[in-house]
PDB file of C-alpha atoms in Angstrom:
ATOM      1  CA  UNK A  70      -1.972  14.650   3.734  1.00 31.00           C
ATOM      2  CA  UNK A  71      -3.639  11.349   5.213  1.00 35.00           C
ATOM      3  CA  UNK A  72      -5.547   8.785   2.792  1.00 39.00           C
ATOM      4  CA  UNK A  73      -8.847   8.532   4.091  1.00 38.00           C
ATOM      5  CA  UNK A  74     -10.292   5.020   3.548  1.00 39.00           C
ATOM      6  CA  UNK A  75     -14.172   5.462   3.857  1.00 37.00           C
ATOM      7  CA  UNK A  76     -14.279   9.015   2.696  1.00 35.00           C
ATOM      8  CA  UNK A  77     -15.694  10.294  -0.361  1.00 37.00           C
ATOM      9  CA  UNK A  78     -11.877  11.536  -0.889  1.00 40.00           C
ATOM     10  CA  UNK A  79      -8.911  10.377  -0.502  1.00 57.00           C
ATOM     11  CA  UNK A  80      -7.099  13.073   0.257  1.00 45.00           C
ATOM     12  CA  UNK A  81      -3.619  12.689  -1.346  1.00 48.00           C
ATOM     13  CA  UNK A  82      -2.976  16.231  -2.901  1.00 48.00           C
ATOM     14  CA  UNK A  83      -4.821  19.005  -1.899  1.00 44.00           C
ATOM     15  CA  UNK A  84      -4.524  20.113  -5.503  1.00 46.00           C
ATOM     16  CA  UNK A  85      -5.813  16.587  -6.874  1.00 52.00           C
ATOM     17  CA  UNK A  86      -7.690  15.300  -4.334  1.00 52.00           C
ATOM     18  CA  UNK A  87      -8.012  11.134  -5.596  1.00 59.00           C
ATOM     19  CA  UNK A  88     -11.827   9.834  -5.926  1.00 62.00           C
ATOM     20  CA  UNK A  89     -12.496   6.871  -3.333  1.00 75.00           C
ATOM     21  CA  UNK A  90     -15.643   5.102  -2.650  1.00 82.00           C
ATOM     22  CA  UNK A  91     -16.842   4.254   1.212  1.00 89.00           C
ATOM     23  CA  UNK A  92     -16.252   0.396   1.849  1.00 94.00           C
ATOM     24  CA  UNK A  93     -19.193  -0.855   3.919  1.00 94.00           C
ATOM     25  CA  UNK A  94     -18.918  -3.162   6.940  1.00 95.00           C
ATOM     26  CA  UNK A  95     -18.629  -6.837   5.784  1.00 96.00           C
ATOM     27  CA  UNK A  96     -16.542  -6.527   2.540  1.00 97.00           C
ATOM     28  CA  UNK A  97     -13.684  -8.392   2.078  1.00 98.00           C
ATOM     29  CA  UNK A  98     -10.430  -5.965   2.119  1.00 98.00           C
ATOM     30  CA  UNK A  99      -6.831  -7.697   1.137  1.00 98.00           C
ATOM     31  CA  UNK A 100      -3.895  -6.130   2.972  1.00 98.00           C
ATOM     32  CA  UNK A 101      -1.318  -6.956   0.833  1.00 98.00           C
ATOM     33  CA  UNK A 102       2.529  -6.624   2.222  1.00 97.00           C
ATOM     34  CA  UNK A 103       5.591  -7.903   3.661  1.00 96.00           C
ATOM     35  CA  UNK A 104       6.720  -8.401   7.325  1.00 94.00           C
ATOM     36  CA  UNK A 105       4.414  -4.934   8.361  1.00 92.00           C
ATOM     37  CA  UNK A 106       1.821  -6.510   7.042  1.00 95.00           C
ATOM     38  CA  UNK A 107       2.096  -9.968   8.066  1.00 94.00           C
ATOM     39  CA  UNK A 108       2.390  -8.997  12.124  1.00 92.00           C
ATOM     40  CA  UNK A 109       6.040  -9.927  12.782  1.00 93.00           C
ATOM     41  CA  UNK A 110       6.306  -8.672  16.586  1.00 89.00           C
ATOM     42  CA  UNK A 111       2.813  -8.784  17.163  1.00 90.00           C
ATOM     43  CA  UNK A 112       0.475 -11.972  17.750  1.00 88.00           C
ATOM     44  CA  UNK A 113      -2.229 -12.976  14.740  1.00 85.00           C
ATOM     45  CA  UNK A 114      -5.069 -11.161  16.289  1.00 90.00           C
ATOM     46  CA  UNK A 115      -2.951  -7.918  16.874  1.00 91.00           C
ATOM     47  CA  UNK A 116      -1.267  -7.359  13.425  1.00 93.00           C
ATOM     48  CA  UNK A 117      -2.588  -4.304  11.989  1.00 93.00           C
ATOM     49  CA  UNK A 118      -4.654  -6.647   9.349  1.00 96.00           C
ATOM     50  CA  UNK A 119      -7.039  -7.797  12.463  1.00 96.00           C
ATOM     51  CA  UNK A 120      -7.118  -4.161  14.061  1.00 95.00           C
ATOM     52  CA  UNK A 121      -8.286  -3.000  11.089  1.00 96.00           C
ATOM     53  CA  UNK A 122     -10.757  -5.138  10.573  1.00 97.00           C
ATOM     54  CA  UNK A 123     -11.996  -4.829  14.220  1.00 95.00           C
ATOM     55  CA  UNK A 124     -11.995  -1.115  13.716  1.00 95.00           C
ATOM     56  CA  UNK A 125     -14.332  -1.267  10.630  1.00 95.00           C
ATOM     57  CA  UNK A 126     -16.027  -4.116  10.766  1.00 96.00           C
ATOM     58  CA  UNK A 127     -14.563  -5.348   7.258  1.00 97.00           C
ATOM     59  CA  UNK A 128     -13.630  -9.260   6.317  1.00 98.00           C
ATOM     60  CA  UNK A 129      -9.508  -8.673   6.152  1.00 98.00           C
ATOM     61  CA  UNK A 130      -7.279 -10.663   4.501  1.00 98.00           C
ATOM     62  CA  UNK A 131      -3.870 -10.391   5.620  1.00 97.00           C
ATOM     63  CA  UNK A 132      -1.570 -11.482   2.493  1.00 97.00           C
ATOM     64  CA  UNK A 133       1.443 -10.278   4.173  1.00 97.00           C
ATOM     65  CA  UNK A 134       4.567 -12.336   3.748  1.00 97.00           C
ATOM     66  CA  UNK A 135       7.715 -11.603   5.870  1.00 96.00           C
ATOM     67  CA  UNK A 136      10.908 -11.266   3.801  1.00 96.00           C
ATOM     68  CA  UNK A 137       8.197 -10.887   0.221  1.00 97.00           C
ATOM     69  CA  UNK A 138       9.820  -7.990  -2.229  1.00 98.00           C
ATOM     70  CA  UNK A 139       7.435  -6.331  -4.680  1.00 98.00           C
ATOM     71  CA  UNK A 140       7.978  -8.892  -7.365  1.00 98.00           C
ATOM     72  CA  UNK A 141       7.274 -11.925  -5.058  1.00 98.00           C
ATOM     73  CA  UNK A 142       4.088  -9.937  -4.096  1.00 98.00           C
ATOM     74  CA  UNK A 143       3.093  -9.299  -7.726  1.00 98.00           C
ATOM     75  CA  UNK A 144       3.513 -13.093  -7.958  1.00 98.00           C
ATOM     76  CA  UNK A 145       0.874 -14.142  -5.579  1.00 98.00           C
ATOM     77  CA  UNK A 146      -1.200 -11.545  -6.111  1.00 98.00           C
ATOM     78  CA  UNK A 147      -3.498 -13.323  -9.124  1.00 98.00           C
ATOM     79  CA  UNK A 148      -4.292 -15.880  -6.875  1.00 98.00           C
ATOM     80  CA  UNK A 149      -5.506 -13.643  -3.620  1.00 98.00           C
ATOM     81  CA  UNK A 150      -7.685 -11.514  -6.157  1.00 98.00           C
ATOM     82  CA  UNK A 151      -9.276 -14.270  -7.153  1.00 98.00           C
ATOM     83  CA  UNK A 152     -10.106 -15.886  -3.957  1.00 98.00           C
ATOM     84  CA  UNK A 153     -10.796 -13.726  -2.423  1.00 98.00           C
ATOM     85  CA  UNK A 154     -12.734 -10.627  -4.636  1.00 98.00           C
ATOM     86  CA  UNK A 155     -12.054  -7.730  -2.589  1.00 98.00           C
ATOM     87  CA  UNK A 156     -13.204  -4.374  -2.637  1.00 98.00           C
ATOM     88  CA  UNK A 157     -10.251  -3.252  -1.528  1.00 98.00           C
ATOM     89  CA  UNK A 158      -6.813  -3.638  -1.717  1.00 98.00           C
ATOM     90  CA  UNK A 159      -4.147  -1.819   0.289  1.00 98.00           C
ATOM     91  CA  UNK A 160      -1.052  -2.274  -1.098  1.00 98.00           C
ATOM     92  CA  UNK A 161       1.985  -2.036   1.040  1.00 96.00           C
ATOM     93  CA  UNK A 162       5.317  -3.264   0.055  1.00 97.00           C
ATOM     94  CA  UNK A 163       8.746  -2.406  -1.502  1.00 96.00           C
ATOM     95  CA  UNK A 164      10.794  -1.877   2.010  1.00 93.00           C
ATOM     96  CA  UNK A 165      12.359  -5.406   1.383  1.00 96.00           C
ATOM     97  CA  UNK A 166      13.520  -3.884  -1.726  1.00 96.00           C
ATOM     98  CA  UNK A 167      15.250  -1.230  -0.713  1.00 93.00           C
ATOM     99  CA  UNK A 168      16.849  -3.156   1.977  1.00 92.00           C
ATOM    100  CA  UNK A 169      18.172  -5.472  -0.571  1.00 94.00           C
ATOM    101  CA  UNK A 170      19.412  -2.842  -2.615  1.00 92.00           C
ATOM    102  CA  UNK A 171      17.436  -3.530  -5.458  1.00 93.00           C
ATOM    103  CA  UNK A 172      16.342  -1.656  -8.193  1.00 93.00           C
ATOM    104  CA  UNK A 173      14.082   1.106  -7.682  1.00 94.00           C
ATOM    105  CA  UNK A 174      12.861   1.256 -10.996  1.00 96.00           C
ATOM    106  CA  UNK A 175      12.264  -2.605 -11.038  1.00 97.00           C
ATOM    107  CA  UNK A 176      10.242  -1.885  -8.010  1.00 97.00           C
ATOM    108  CA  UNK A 177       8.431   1.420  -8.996  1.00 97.00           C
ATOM    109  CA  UNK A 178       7.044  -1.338 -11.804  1.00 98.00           C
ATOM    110  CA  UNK A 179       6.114  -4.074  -9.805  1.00 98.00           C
ATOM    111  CA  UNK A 180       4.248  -1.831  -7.614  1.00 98.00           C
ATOM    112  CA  UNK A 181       2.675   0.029 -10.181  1.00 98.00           C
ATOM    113  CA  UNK A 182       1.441  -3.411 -11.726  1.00 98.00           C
ATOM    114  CA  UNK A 183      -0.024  -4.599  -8.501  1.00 98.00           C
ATOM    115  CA  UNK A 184      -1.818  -1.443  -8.149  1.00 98.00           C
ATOM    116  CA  UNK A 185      -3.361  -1.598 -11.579  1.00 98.00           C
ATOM    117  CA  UNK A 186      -3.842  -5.561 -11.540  1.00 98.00           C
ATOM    118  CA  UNK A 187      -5.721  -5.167  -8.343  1.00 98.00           C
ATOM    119  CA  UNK A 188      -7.937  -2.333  -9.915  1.00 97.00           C
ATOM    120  CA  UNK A 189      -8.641  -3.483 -12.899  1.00 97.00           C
ATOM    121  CA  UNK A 190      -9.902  -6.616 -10.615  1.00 97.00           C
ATOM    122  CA  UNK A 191     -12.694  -4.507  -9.554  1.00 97.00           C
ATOM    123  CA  UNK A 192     -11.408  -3.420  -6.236  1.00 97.00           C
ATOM    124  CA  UNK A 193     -10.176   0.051  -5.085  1.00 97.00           C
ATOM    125  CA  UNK A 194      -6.341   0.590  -3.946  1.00 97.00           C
ATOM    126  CA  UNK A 195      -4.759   2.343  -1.424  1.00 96.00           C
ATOM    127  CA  UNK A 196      -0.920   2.529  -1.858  1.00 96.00           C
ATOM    128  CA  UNK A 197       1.153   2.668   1.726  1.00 95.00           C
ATOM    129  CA  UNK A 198       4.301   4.633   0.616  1.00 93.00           C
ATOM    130  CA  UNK A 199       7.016   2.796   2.432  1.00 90.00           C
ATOM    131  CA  UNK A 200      10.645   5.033   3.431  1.00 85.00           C
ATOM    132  CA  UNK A 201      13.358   5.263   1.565  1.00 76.00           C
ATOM    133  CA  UNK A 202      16.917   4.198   2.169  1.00 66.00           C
ATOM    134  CA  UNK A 203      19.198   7.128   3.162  1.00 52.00           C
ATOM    135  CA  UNK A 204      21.174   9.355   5.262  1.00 47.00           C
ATOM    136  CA  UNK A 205      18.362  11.043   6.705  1.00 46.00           C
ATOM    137  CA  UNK A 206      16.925   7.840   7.665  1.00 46.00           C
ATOM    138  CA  UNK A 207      19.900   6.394   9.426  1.00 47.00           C
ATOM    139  CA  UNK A 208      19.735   9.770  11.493  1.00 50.00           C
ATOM    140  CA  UNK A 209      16.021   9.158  12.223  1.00 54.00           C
ATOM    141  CA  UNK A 210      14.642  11.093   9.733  1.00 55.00           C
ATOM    142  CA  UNK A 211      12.018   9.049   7.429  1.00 59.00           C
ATOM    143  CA  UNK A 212      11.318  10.061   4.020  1.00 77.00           C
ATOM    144  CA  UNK A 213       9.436   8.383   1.915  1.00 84.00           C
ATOM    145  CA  UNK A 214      10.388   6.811  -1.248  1.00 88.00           C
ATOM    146  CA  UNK A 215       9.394   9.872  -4.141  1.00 91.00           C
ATOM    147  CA  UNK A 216       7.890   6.392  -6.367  1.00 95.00           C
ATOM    148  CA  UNK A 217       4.806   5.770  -4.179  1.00 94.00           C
ATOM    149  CA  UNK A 218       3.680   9.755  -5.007  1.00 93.00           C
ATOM    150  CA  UNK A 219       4.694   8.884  -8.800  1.00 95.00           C
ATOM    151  CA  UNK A 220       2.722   5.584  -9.371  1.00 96.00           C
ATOM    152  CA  UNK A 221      -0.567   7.135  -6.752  1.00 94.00           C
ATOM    153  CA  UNK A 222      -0.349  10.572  -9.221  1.00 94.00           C
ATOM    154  CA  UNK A 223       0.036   8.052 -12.428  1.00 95.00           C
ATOM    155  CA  UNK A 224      -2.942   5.468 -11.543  1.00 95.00           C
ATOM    156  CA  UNK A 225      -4.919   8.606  -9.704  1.00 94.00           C
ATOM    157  CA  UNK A 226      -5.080   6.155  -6.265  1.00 95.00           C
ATOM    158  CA  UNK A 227      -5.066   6.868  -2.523  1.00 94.00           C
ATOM    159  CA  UNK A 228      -1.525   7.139  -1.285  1.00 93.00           C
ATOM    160  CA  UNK A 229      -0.474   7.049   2.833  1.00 91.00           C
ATOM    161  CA  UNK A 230       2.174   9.051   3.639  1.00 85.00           C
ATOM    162  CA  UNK A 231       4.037   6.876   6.496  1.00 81.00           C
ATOM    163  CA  UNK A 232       6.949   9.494   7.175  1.00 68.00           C
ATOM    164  CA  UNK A 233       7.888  12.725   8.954  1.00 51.00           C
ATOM    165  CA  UNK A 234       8.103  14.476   6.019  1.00 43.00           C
ATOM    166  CA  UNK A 235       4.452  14.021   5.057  1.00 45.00           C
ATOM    167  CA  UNK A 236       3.454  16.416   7.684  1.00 45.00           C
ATOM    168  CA  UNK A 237       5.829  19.083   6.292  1.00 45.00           C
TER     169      UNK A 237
END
């Protein structure tokens, strides 16, 4: 399953399909992550943040931080919402986290309460699942963490499977 930003659906189940709303050309959209987000590697104008923004013609923010865990990006995120007012929020962090070794429960929350702070601020989300720590992964084999499909069924959002086993 793929979320489809600019769809009537957001495809995350086929069983439970999650309701999105098109985002027109010029609206603000806040891409809010860590290192992936922020274009570490790639040069301002590549990071995915500007592609996507050249690709649909939307005003992105990038509030990616390099290094940020979920609870430093809970932390900033009052102050980007309300700068900024966007209509969207895609929501992609927790992979510092897990790298850390930190909690995954402690995480599962912090991402859950960005997801709901940022819709109750008026603006759709779309959750980026992020991998998971683990055997399998070491091997090359990415699965992602089972909490982004738990807090996307929870807050009925759009999810993005990033890993092989979404195409299972």
């Amino acid at each position: 399953s793929l979320g489809l930003v600019g769809s009537e659906m957001c495809i995350r189940d086929s069983r439970k399909p999650a309701r999105a709303q098109a985002v027109p050309a010029g609206a603000t959209v806040l891409a809010l992550g860590d290192s992936l987000t922020s274009g570490v590697g790639a040069s301002a104008d590549t990071a995915y943040p500007a592609e996507l923004a050249r690709l649909t013609g939307w005003k992105v923010v990038n509030g990616g931080v390099s290094g940020d865990t979920s609870a430093q990006a809970l932390a900033r995120l009052p102050g980007l919402l309300q700068q900024h007012q966007p209509a969207l929020v895609i929501v992609g962090i927790g992979g510092n986290d897990f790298l850390r070794r930190q909690s995954a429960a402690t995480a599962r929350t912090n991402i859950l309460r960005i997801c709901t702070e940022a819709r109750d601020n008026g603006a759709q989300v779309l959750l980026v699942a992020v991998p998971e720590l683990s055997l399998m992964a070491a091997a090359g084999r990415l699965s992602d963490h089972p909490l982004y499909e738990e807090v996307a069924e929870e807050l009925k959002i759009c999810l993005l499977y990033t890993s092989d086993a979404a195409d299972e």
